[in-house]
mmCIF file of C-alpha atoms in Angstrom:
data_model
loop_
_atom_site.group_PDB
_atom_site.id
_atom_site.type_symbol
_atom_site.label_atom_id
_atom_site.label_comp_id
_atom_site.label_asym_id
_atom_site.label_seq_id
_atom_site.Cartn_x
_atom_site.Cartn_y
_atom_site.Cartn_z
ATOM 1 C CA UNK D 1 -36.732 122.622 19.782
ATOM 2 C CA UNK D 2 -36.374 119.744 17.358
ATOM 3 C CA UNK D 3 -36.292 120.332 13.625
ATOM 4 C CA UNK D 4 -38.615 118.114 11.639
ATOM 5 C CA UNK D 5 -36.900 116.953 8.492
ATOM 6 C CA UNK D 6 -38.890 117.468 5.305
ATOM 7 C CA UNK D 7 -38.698 115.227 2.274
ATOM 8 C CA UNK D 8 -35.575 116.618 0.658
ATOM 9 C CA UNK D 9 -36.233 115.081 -2.725
ATOM 10 C CA UNK D 10 -33.426 114.631 -5.197
ATOM 11 C CA UNK D 11 -30.454 116.852 -5.726
ATOM 12 C CA UNK D 12 -29.548 117.245 -2.049
ATOM 13 C CA UNK D 13 -26.408 115.888 -0.516
ATOM 14 C CA UNK D 14 -26.330 114.210 2.873
ATOM 15 C CA UNK D 15 -24.874 117.387 4.442
ATOM 16 C CA UNK D 16 -28.244 119.201 4.709
ATOM 17 C CA UNK D 17 -29.759 116.325 6.662
ATOM 18 C CA UNK D 18 -26.715 116.147 8.909
ATOM 19 C CA UNK D 19 -26.725 119.942 9.262
ATOM 20 C CA UNK D 20 -30.333 120.017 10.370
ATOM 21 C CA UNK D 21 -29.725 117.395 13.023
ATOM 22 C CA UNK D 22 -26.509 119.091 14.124
ATOM 23 C CA UNK D 23 -28.406 122.265 15.073
ATOM 24 C CA UNK D 24 -29.809 120.292 18.023
ATOM 25 C CA UNK D 25 -26.577 118.571 19.042
ATOM 26 C CA UNK D 26 -25.604 118.741 22.713
ATOM 27 C CA UNK D 27 -22.000 119.613 21.825
ATOM 28 C CA UNK D 28 -21.771 123.332 21.153
ATOM 29 C CA UNK D 29 -18.892 122.946 18.665
ATOM 30 C CA UNK D 30 -21.110 120.838 16.434
ATOM 31 C CA UNK D 31 -23.875 123.459 16.607
ATOM 32 C CA UNK D 32 -21.287 126.109 15.657
ATOM 33 C CA UNK D 33 -20.124 124.098 12.652
ATOM 34 C CA UNK D 34 -23.710 123.452 11.590
ATOM 35 C CA UNK D 35 -24.426 127.189 11.624
ATOM 36 C CA UNK D 36 -21.185 127.929 9.776
ATOM 37 C CA UNK D 37 -22.087 125.470 7.010
ATOM 38 C CA UNK D 38 -25.834 126.027 6.809
ATOM 39 C CA UNK D 39 -25.823 127.785 3.419
ATOM 40 C CA UNK D 40 -27.371 125.058 1.250
ATOM 41 C CA UNK D 41 -30.146 124.446 3.758
ATOM 42 C CA UNK D 42 -30.802 128.154 4.302
ATOM 43 C CA UNK D 43 -31.133 128.744 0.575
ATOM 44 C CA UNK D 44 -33.201 125.656 -0.249
ATOM 45 C CA UNK D 45 -35.226 125.073 2.942
ATOM 46 C CA UNK D 46 -35.440 128.450 4.691
ATOM 47 C CA UNK D 47 -38.837 127.833 6.276
ATOM 48 C CA UNK D 48 -37.526 124.638 7.835
ATOM 49 C CA UNK D 49 -34.751 126.275 9.843
ATOM 50 C CA UNK D 50 -35.457 129.984 10.267
ATOM 51 C CA UNK D 51 -37.337 129.608 13.544
ATOM 52 C CA UNK D 52 -34.652 127.252 14.857
ATOM 53 C CA UNK D 53 -31.914 129.771 14.093
ATOM 54 C CA UNK D 54 -33.924 132.544 15.758
ATOM 55 C CA UNK D 55 -34.303 130.361 18.830
ATOM 56 C CA UNK D 56 -30.570 129.657 18.849
ATOM 57 C CA UNK D 57 -29.757 133.375 18.470
ATOM 58 C CA UNK D 58 -31.849 134.277 21.484
ATOM 59 C CA UNK D 59 -31.713 131.245 23.760
ATOM 60 C CA UNK D 60 -28.719 128.965 23.183
ATOM 61 C CA UNK D 61 -26.737 128.570 26.403
ATOM 62 C CA UNK D 62 -23.385 129.186 24.656
ATOM 63 C CA UNK D 63 -22.603 132.806 23.651
ATOM 64 C CA UNK D 64 -20.526 131.761 20.609
ATOM 65 C CA UNK D 65 -23.500 129.781 19.273
ATOM 66 C CA UNK D 66 -25.829 132.757 19.823
ATOM 67 C CA UNK D 67 -23.322 134.997 18.026
ATOM 68 C CA UNK D 68 -23.013 132.628 15.069
ATOM 69 C CA UNK D 69 -26.806 132.253 14.892
ATOM 70 C CA UNK D 70 -27.161 136.064 14.727
ATOM 71 C CA UNK D 71 -24.608 136.086 11.899
ATOM 72 C CA UNK D 72 -26.420 133.303 10.042
ATOM 73 C CA UNK D 73 -29.778 135.002 10.458
ATOM 74 C CA UNK D 74 -28.367 138.258 9.077
ATOM 75 C CA UNK D 75 -26.691 136.522 6.149
ATOM 76 C CA UNK D 76 -29.465 134.254 4.885
ATOM 77 C CA UNK D 77 -32.799 135.601 6.108
ATOM 78 C CA UNK D 78 -34.874 138.772 5.801
ATOM 79 C CA UNK D 79 -33.630 141.589 8.011
ATOM 80 C CA UNK D 80 -36.966 143.374 8.021
ATOM 81 C CA UNK D 81 -38.779 140.213 9.088
ATOM 82 C CA UNK D 82 -36.255 139.511 11.863
ATOM 83 C CA UNK D 83 -35.249 143.021 12.932
ATOM 84 C CA UNK D 84 -36.713 142.462 16.400
ATOM 85 C CA UNK D 85 -34.390 139.491 16.893
ATOM 86 C CA UNK D 86 -31.369 141.710 16.221
ATOM 87 C CA UNK D 87 -32.733 144.429 18.512
ATOM 88 C CA UNK D 88 -33.264 141.855 21.262
ATOM 89 C CA UNK D 89 -29.743 140.509 20.759
ATOM 90 C CA UNK D 90 -28.415 144.005 21.519
ATOM 91 C CA UNK D 91 -29.385 143.284 25.146
ATOM 92 C CA UNK D 92 -27.628 139.922 25.328
ATOM 93 C CA UNK D 93 -25.354 139.194 28.296
ATOM 94 C CA UNK D 94 -22.442 138.502 25.914
ATOM 95 C CA UNK D 95 -20.607 141.397 24.301
ATOM 96 C CA UNK D 96 -19.817 139.116 21.350
ATOM 97 C CA UNK D 97 -23.534 138.708 20.618
ATOM 98 C CA UNK D 98 -24.224 142.425 21.092
ATOM 99 C CA UNK D 99 -21.335 143.273 18.780
ATOM 100 C CA UNK D 100 -22.524 140.889 16.060
ATOM 101 C CA UNK D 101 -26.128 142.104 16.315
ATOM 102 C CA UNK D 102 -24.883 145.670 15.915
ATOM 103 C CA UNK D 103 -22.813 144.649 12.893
ATOM 104 C CA UNK D 104 -25.884 143.173 11.180
ATOM 105 C CA UNK D 105 -27.984 146.238 12.044
ATOM 106 C CA UNK D 106 -25.259 148.596 10.773
ATOM 107 C CA UNK D 107 -25.169 146.738 7.439
ATOM 108 C CA UNK D 108 -28.946 146.723 6.979
ATOM 109 C CA UNK D 109 -30.378 149.788 8.775
ATOM 110 C CA UNK D 110 -28.031 152.765 9.105
ATOM 111 C CA UNK D 111 -30.644 154.945 10.816
ATOM 112 C CA UNK D 112 -31.149 152.460 13.631
ATOM 113 C CA UNK D 113 -27.398 151.793 13.742
ATOM 114 C CA UNK D 114 -26.657 155.472 14.478
ATOM 115 C CA UNK D 115 -29.266 155.488 17.224
ATOM 116 C CA UNK D 116 -27.919 152.277 18.767
ATOM 117 C CA UNK D 117 -24.273 153.347 18.384
ATOM 118 C CA UNK D 118 -24.731 156.387 20.603
ATOM 119 C CA UNK D 119 -26.118 154.126 23.341
ATOM 120 C CA UNK D 120 -23.352 151.538 22.896
ATOM 121 C CA UNK D 121 -20.686 154.255 23.250
ATOM 122 C CA UNK D 122 -21.413 154.231 26.977
ATOM 123 C CA UNK D 123 -20.375 150.576 27.171
ATOM 124 C CA UNK D 124 -16.989 149.583 28.504
ATOM 125 C CA UNK D 125 -16.296 146.503 26.406
ATOM 126 C CA UNK D 126 -13.322 146.491 24.071
ATOM 127 C CA UNK D 127 -15.185 144.373 21.531
ATOM 128 C CA UNK D 128 -17.976 146.985 21.439
ATOM 129 C CA UNK D 129 -15.421 149.798 21.030
ATOM 130 C CA UNK D 130 -13.827 147.874 18.193
ATOM 131 C CA UNK D 131 -17.181 147.310 16.436
ATOM 132 C CA UNK D 132 -18.223 150.949 16.867
ATOM 133 C CA UNK D 133 -14.855 152.088 15.536
ATOM 134 C CA UNK D 134 -15.449 150.047 12.397
ATOM 135 C CA UNK D 135 -18.875 151.657 12.076
ATOM 136 C CA UNK D 136 -17.630 155.206 12.657
ATOM 137 C CA UNK D 137 -14.707 155.037 10.228
ATOM 138 C CA UNK D 138 -17.041 156.085 7.397
ATOM 139 C CA UNK D 139 -18.972 158.573 9.502
ATOM 140 C CA UNK D 140 -19.135 162.260 8.748
ATOM 141 C CA UNK D 141 -19.799 163.007 12.435
ATOM 142 C CA UNK D 142 -17.055 164.329 14.703
ATOM 143 C CA UNK D 143 -16.003 161.205 16.608
ATOM 144 C CA UNK D 144 -12.495 162.191 17.725
ATOM 145 C CA UNK D 145 -13.565 162.207 21.397
ATOM 146 C CA UNK D 146 -15.032 158.749 20.976
ATOM 147 C CA UNK D 147 -11.805 157.419 19.426
ATOM 148 C CA UNK D 148 -9.765 158.913 22.272
ATOM 149 C CA UNK D 149 -11.980 157.248 24.864
ATOM 150 C CA UNK D 150 -11.894 153.954 22.968
ATOM 151 C CA UNK D 151 -8.096 154.059 22.834
ATOM 152 C CA UNK D 152 -7.828 154.676 26.585
ATOM 153 C CA UNK D 153 -10.307 151.990 27.604
ATOM 154 C CA UNK D 154 -9.631 149.191 25.111
ATOM 155 C CA UNK D 155 -7.339 146.210 25.522
ATOM 156 C CA UNK D 156 -4.210 146.019 23.370
ATOM 157 C CA UNK D 157 -5.895 143.864 20.699
ATOM 158 C CA UNK D 158 -8.993 146.044 20.516
ATOM 159 C CA UNK D 159 -6.834 149.180 20.600
ATOM 160 C CA UNK D 160 -5.153 147.912 17.423
ATOM 161 C CA UNK D 161 -8.566 147.598 15.737
ATOM 162 C CA UNK D 162 -9.623 151.042 16.987
ATOM 163 C CA UNK D 163 -6.356 152.521 15.642
ATOM 164 C CA UNK D 164 -6.904 150.967 12.221
ATOM 165 C CA UNK D 165 -10.426 152.397 12.098
ATOM 166 C CA UNK D 166 -9.208 155.808 13.259
ATOM 167 C CA UNK D 167 -6.649 155.781 10.467
ATOM 168 C CA UNK D 168 -9.477 155.345 7.935
ATOM 169 C CA UNK D 169 -11.694 157.909 9.696
#
């Protein structure tokens, strides 16, 4: 998908034009940087890039780009309008994308987050355990069994994150 550049008028720096073009770059690192620095465009030209970011979140060939696009979508665009994108991202092949989609959902829709969390508990990925542990640290539910399972099945790095969350639980 190619982004058509609108007339930017006055008051815009060259970065928005470069940022829009960078979303289509063949080098994934450039697409990542474009998403990381998309703020001015997202605020001033949201209709120009929202569909592109959705497409990147769901279809980019690089998981880190999909993850960053999910983050960008959650930060700058309407959750209610794009909630299906986040729900779809929960089924991504990359645990990083699933984790980030869950993070956005947990920040915007706690009811859905609780429903999704119970399903994600069955997953065996350390990054998912880490994300769920962050979510559960403010929970009033009894999650001691979950924390025990997460500690046994997580890698050393993720076990550290789980331990920090358990400490706050």
